[in-house]
mmCIF file of C-alpha atoms and ligand atoms in Angstrom:
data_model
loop_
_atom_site.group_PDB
_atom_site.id
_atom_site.type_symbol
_atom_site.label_atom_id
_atom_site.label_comp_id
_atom_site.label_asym_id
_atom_site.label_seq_id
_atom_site.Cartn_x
_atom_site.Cartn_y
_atom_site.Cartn_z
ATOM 1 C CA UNK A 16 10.013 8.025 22.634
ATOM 2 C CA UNK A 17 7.235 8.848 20.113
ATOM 3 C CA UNK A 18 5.458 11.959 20.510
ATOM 4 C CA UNK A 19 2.535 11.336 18.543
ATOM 5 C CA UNK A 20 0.646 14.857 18.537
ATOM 6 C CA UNK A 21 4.432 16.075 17.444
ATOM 7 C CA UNK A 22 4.773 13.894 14.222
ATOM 8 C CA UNK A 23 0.794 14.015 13.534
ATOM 9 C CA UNK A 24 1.354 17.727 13.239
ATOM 10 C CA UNK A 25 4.463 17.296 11.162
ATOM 11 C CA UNK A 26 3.252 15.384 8.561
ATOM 12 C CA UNK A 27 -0.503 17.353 8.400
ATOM 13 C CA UNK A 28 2.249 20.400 7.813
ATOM 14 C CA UNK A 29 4.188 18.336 5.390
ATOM 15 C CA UNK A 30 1.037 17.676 2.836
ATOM 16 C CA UNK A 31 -0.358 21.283 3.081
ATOM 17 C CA UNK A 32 2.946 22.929 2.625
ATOM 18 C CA UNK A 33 3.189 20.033 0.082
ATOM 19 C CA UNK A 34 7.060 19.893 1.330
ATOM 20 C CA UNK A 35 9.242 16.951 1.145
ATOM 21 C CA UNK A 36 10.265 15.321 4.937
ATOM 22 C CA UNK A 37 12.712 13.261 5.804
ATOM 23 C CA UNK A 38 11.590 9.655 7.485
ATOM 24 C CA UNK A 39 9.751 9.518 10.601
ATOM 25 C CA UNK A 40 12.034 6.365 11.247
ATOM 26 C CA UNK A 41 15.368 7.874 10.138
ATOM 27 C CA UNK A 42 14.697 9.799 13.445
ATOM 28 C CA UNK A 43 12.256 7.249 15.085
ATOM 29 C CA UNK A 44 13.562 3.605 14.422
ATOM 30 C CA UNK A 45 11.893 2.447 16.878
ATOM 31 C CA UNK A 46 8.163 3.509 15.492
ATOM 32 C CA UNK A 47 6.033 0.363 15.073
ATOM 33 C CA UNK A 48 3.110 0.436 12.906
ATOM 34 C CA UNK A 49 0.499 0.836 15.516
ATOM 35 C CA UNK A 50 2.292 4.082 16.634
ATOM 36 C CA UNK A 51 2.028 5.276 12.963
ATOM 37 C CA UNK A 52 -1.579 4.674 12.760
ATOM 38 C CA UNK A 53 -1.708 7.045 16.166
ATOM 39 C CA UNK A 54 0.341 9.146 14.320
ATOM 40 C CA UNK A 55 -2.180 9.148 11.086
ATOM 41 C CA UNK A 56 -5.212 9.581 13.415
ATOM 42 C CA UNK A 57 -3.628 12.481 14.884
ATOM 43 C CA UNK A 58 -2.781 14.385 11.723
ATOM 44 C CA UNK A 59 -6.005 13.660 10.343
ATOM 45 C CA UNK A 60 -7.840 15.114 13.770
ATOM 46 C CA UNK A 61 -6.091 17.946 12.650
ATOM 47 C CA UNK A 62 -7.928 18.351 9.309
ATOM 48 C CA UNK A 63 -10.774 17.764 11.066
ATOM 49 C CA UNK A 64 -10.105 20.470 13.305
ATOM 50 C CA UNK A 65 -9.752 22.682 10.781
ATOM 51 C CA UNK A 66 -13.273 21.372 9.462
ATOM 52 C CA UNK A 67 -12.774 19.177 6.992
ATOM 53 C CA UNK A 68 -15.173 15.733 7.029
ATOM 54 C CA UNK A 69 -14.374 12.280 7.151
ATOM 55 C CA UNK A 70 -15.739 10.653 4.014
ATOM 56 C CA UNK A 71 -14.669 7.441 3.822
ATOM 57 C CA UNK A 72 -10.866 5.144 3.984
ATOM 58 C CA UNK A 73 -8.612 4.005 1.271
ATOM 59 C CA UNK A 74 -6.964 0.577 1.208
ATOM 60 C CA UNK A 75 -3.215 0.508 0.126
ATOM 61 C CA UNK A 76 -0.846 -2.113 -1.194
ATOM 62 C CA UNK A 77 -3.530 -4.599 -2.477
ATOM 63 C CA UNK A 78 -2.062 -5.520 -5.504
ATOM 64 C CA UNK A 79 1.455 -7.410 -5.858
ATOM 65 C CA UNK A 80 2.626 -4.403 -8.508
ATOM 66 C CA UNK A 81 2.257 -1.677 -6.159
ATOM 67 C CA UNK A 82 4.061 -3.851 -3.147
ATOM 68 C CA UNK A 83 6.689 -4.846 -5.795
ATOM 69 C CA UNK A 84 6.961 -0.831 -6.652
ATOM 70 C CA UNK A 85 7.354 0.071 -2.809
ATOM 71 C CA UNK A 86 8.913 -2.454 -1.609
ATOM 72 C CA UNK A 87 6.536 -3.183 1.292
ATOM 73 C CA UNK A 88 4.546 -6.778 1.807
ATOM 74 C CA UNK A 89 1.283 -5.588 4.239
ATOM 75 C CA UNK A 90 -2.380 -3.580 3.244
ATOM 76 C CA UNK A 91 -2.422 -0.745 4.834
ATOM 77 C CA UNK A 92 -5.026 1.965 5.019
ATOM 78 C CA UNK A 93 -5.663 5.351 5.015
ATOM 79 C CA UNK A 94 -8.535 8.143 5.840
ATOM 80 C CA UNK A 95 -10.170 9.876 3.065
ATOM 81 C CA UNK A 96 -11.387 13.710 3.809
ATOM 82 C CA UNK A 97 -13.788 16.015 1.763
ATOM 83 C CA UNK A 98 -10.718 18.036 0.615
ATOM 84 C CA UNK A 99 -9.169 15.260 -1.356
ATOM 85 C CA UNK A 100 -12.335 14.682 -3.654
ATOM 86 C CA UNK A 101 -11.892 16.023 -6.949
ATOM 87 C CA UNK A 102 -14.948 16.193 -9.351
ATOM 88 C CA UNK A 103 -14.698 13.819 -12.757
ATOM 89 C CA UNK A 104 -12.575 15.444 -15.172
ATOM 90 C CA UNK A 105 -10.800 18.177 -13.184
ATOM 91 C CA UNK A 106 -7.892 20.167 -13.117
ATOM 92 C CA UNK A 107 -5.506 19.284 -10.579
ATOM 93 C CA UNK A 108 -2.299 21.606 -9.625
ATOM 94 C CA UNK A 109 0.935 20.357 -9.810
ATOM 95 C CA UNK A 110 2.280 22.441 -7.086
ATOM 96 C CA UNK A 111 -0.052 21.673 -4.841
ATOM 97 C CA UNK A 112 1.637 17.945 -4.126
ATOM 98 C CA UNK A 113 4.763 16.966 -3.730
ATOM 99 C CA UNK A 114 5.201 14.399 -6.029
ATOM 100 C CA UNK A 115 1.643 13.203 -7.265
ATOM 101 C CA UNK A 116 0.864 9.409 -8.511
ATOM 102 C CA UNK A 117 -2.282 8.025 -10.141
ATOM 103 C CA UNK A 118 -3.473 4.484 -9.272
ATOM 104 C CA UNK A 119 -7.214 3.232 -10.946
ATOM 105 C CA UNK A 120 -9.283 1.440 -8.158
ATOM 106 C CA UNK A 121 -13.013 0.726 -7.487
ATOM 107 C CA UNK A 122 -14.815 2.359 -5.259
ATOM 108 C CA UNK A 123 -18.054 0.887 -2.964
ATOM 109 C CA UNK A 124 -19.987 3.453 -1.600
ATOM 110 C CA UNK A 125 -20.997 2.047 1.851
ATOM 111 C CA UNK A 126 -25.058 1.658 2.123
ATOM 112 C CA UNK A 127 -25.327 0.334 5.390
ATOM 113 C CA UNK A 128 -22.799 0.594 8.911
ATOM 114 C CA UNK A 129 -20.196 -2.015 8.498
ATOM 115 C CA UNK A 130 -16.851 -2.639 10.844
ATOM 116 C CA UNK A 131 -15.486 -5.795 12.585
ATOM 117 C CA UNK A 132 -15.436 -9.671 10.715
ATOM 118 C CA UNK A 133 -17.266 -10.050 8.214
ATOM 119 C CA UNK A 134 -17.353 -12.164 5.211
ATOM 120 C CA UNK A 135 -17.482 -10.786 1.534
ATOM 121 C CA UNK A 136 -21.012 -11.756 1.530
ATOM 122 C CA UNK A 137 -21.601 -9.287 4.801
ATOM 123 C CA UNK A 138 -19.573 -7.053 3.175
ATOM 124 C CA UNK A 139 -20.999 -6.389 -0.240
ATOM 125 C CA UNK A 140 -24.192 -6.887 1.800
ATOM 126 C CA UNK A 141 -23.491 -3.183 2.894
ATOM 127 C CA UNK A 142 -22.446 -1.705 -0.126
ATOM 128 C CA UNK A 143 -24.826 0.830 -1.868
ATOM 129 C CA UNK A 144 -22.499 1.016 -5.390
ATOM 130 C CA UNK A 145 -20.013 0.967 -6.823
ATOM 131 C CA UNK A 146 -17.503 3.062 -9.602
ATOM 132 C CA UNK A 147 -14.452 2.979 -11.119
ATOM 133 C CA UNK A 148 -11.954 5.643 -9.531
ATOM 134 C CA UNK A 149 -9.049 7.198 -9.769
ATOM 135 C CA UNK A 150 -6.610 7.578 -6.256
ATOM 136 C CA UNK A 151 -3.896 10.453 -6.423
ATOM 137 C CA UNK A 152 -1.321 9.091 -4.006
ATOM 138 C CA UNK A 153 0.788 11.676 -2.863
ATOM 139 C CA UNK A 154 3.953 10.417 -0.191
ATOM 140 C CA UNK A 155 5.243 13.474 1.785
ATOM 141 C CA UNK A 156 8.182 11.743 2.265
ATOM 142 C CA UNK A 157 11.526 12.376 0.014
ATOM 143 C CA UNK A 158 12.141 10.685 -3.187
ATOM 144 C CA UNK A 159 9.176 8.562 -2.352
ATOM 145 C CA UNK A 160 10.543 6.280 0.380
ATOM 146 C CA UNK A 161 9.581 5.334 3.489
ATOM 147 C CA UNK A 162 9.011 2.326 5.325
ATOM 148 C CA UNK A 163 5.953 0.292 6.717
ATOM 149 C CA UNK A 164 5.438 2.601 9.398
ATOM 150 C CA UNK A 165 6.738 6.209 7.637
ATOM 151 C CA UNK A 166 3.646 5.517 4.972
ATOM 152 C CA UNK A 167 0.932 4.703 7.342
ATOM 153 C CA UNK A 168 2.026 7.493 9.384
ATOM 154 C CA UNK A 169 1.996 9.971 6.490
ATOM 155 C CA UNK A 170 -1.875 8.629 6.044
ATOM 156 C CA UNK A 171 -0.793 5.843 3.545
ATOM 157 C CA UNK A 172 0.218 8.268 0.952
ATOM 158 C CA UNK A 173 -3.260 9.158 0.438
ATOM 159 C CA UNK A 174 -4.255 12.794 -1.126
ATOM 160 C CA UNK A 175 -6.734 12.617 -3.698
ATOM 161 C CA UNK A 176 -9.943 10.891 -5.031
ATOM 162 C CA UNK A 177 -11.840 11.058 -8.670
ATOM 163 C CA UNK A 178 -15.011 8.863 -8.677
ATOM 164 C CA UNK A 179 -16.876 7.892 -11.850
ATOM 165 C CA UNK A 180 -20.050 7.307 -12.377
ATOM 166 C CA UNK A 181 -21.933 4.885 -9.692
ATOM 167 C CA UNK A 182 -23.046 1.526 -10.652
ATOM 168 C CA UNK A 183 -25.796 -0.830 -8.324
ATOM 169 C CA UNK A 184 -23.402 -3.232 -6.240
ATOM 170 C CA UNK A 185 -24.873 -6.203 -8.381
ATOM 171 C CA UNK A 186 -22.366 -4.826 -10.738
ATOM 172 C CA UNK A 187 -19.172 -7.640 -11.408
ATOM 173 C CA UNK A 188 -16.316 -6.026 -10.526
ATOM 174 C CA UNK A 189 -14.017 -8.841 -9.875
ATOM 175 C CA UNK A 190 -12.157 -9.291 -13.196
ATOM 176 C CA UNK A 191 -12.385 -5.789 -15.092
ATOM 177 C CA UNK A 192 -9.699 -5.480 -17.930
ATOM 178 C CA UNK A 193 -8.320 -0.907 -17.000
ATOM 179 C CA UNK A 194 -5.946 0.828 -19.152
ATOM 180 C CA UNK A 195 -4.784 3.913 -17.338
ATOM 181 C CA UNK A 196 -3.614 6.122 -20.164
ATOM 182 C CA UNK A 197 -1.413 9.335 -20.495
ATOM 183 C CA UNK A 198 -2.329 11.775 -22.868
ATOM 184 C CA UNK A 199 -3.976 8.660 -24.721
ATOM 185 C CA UNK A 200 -0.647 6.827 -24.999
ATOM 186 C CA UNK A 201 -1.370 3.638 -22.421
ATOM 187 C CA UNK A 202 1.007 3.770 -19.213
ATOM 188 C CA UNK A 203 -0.768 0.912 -17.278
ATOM 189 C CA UNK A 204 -2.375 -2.262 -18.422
ATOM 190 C CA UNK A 205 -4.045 -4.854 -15.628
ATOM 191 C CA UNK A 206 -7.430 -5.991 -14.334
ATOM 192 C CA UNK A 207 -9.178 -5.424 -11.135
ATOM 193 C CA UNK A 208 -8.480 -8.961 -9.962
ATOM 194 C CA UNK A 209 -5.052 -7.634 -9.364
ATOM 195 C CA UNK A 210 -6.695 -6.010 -5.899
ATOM 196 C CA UNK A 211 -6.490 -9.245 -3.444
ATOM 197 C CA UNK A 212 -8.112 -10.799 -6.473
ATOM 198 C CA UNK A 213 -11.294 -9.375 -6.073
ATOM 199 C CA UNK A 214 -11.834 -6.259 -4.536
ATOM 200 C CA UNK A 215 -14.663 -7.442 -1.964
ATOM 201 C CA UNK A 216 -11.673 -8.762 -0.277
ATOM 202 C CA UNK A 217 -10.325 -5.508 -0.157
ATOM 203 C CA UNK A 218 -13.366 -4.286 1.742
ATOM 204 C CA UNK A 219 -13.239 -7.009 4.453
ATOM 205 C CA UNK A 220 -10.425 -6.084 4.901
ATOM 206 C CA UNK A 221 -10.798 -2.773 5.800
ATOM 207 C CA UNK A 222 -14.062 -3.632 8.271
ATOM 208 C CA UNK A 223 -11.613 -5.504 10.138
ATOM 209 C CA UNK A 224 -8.762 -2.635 9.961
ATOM 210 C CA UNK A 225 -10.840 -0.175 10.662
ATOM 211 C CA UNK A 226 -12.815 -1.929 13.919
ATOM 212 C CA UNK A 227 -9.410 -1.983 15.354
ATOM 213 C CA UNK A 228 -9.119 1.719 15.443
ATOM 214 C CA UNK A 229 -13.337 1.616 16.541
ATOM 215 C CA UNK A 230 -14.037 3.262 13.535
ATOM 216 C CA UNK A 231 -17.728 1.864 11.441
ATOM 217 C CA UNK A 232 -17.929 2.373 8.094
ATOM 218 C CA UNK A 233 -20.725 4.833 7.700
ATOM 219 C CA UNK A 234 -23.583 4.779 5.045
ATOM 220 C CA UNK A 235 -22.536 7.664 2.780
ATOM 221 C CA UNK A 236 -18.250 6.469 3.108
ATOM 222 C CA UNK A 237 -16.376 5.666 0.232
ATOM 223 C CA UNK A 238 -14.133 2.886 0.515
ATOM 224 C CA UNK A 239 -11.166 2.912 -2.246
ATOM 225 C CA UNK A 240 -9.993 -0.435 -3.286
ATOM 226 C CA UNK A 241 -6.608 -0.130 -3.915
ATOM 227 C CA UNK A 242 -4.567 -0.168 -6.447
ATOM 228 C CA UNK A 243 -4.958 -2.454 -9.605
ATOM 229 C CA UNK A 244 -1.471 -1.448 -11.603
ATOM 230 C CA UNK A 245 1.400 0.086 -10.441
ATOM 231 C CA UNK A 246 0.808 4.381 -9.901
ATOM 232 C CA UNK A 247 1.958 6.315 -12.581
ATOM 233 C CA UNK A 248 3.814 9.665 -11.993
ATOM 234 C CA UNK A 249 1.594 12.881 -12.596
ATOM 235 C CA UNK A 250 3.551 15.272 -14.583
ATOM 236 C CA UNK A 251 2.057 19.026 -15.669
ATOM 237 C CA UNK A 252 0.543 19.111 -19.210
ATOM 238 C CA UNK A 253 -0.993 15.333 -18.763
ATOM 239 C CA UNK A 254 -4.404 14.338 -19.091
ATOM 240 C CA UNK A 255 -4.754 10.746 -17.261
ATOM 241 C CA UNK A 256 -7.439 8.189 -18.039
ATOM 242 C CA UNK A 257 -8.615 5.130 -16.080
ATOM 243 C CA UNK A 258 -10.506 3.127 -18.354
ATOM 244 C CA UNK A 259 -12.346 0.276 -16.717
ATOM 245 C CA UNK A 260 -14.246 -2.513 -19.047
ATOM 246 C CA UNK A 261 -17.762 -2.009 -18.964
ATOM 247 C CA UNK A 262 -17.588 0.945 -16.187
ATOM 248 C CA UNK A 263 -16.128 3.504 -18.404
ATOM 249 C CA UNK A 264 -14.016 6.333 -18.144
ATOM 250 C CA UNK A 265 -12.216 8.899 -15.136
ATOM 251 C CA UNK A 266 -10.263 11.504 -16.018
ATOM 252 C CA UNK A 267 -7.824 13.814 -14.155
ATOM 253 C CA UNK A 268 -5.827 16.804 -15.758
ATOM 254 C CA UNK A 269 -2.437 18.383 -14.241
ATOM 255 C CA UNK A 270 -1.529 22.357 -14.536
ATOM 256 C CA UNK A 271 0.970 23.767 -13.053
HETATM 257 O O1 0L1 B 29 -2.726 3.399 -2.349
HETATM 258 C C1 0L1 B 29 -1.684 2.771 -2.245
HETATM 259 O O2 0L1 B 29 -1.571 1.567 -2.546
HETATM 260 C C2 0L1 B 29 -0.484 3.530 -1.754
HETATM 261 C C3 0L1 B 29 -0.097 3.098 -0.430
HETATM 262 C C4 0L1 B 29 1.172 3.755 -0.022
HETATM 263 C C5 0L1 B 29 2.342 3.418 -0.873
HETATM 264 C C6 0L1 B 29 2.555 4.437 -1.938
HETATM 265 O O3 0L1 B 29 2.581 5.638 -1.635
HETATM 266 O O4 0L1 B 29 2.726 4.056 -3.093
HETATM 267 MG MG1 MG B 30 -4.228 3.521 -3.860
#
């Protein structure tokens, strides 16, 4: 039996303790993946509670290297709050995750409501921008493993979000060369096409994810991509660049 106000509440304590749990499903084998997005509603209902704002979802798993790196097959997704947004160029601390990644995405900031079917026509159709970005993933769970249902539970490992600078949506975005570097020493090489090769299709995708929870994607929401490269671990004392071809630079620092 899944009590979903339970496990909401322990993995919202999990990422602001910034503690390691065990598996939802090493307890709960029975939790399918439309209990865990219960689960993620209710643990995100609890930031809100606390009055933080919903500003937007992130995609996950849209690129084969970060599937291949996990070990799970399926896009997931995950809600953004204003307490994850970190300004261009900041100083994040270490101790405040448990084990911090970085993954380089686009970002569309949302113009106009959009939810439901669409097509990427309908979708972009609703975008304002867009910007290169930087996601700090963040799994609560240990040693970074979890299945299907464990990672959308625990919010699709989302915990952090670095925008650059916004482009108008005219902007091509659907074969960008990034180079996600570490201290200038290159970590990550790939292109944007890597997201469902092209991230529009990320975006229909989440209008139809999201209309099955009755959420709309609000004018004002960010919608992260996903992945293009595999995440890279965020250790103290790096400085971590996402280059993107002809949308420049985002930057993130790490302290302790
Ligand atoms: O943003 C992502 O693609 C991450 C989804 C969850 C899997 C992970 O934590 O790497
Ligand atoms: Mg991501």
């Amino acid at each position: 039996m899944i009590d979903v106000a339970e496990l909401g509440k322990f993995v919202d304590d999990a990422a602001m303790s910034a503690t390691a749990i065990p598996q939802i499903t090493e307890k709960h084998p029975d939790m399918f993946v439309h209990d865990a997005y219960r689960i993620q509603k209710a643990s995100i209902d609890r930031r809100l509670a606390r009055g933080e704002k919903l500003i937007g979802v992130k995609m996950g798993l849209t690129s084969r290297a970060k599937m291949v790196q996990v070990g799970v097959d399926e896009v997931i997704w995950g809600r953004l709050t204003d307490r994850m947004l970190l300004e261009e160029g900041a100083t994040l601390s270490r101790g405040s995750y448990v084990h911090p990644r970085a993954e380089p995405e686009i970002a569309f900031l949302i113009g106009k409501p959009l939810s439901g079917l669409v097509t990427a026509m309908e979708a972009m159709a609703a975008v304002e921008a867009v910007a290169p970005a930087i996601e700090i993933i963040d799994s609560r769970y240990q040693n970074f493993k979890f299945t299907l249902p464990d990672v959308v539970a625990d919010n699709s490992s989302s915990s952090g979000v670095i925008v650059g600078d916004w482009f108008p949506r005219e902007t091509r975005i659907d074969n960008l060369g990034i180079v996600l570097s570490e201290n200038g020493m290159p970590v990550q090489i790939g292109s944007t096409a890597a997201i469902l090769g092209n991230p529009v299709r990320s975006l229909v995708a989440a209008a139809k994810l999201v209309a099955r929870d009755g959420l709309v994607l609000e004018p004002g929401m960010i919608v992260l991509a996903g992945g293009a490269t595999a995440a890279h671990p965020l250790s103290v004392g790096a400085t971590v660049d996402a280059t993107f071809q002809t949308l420049g630079k985002v930057s993130i620092t790490v302290a302790e």
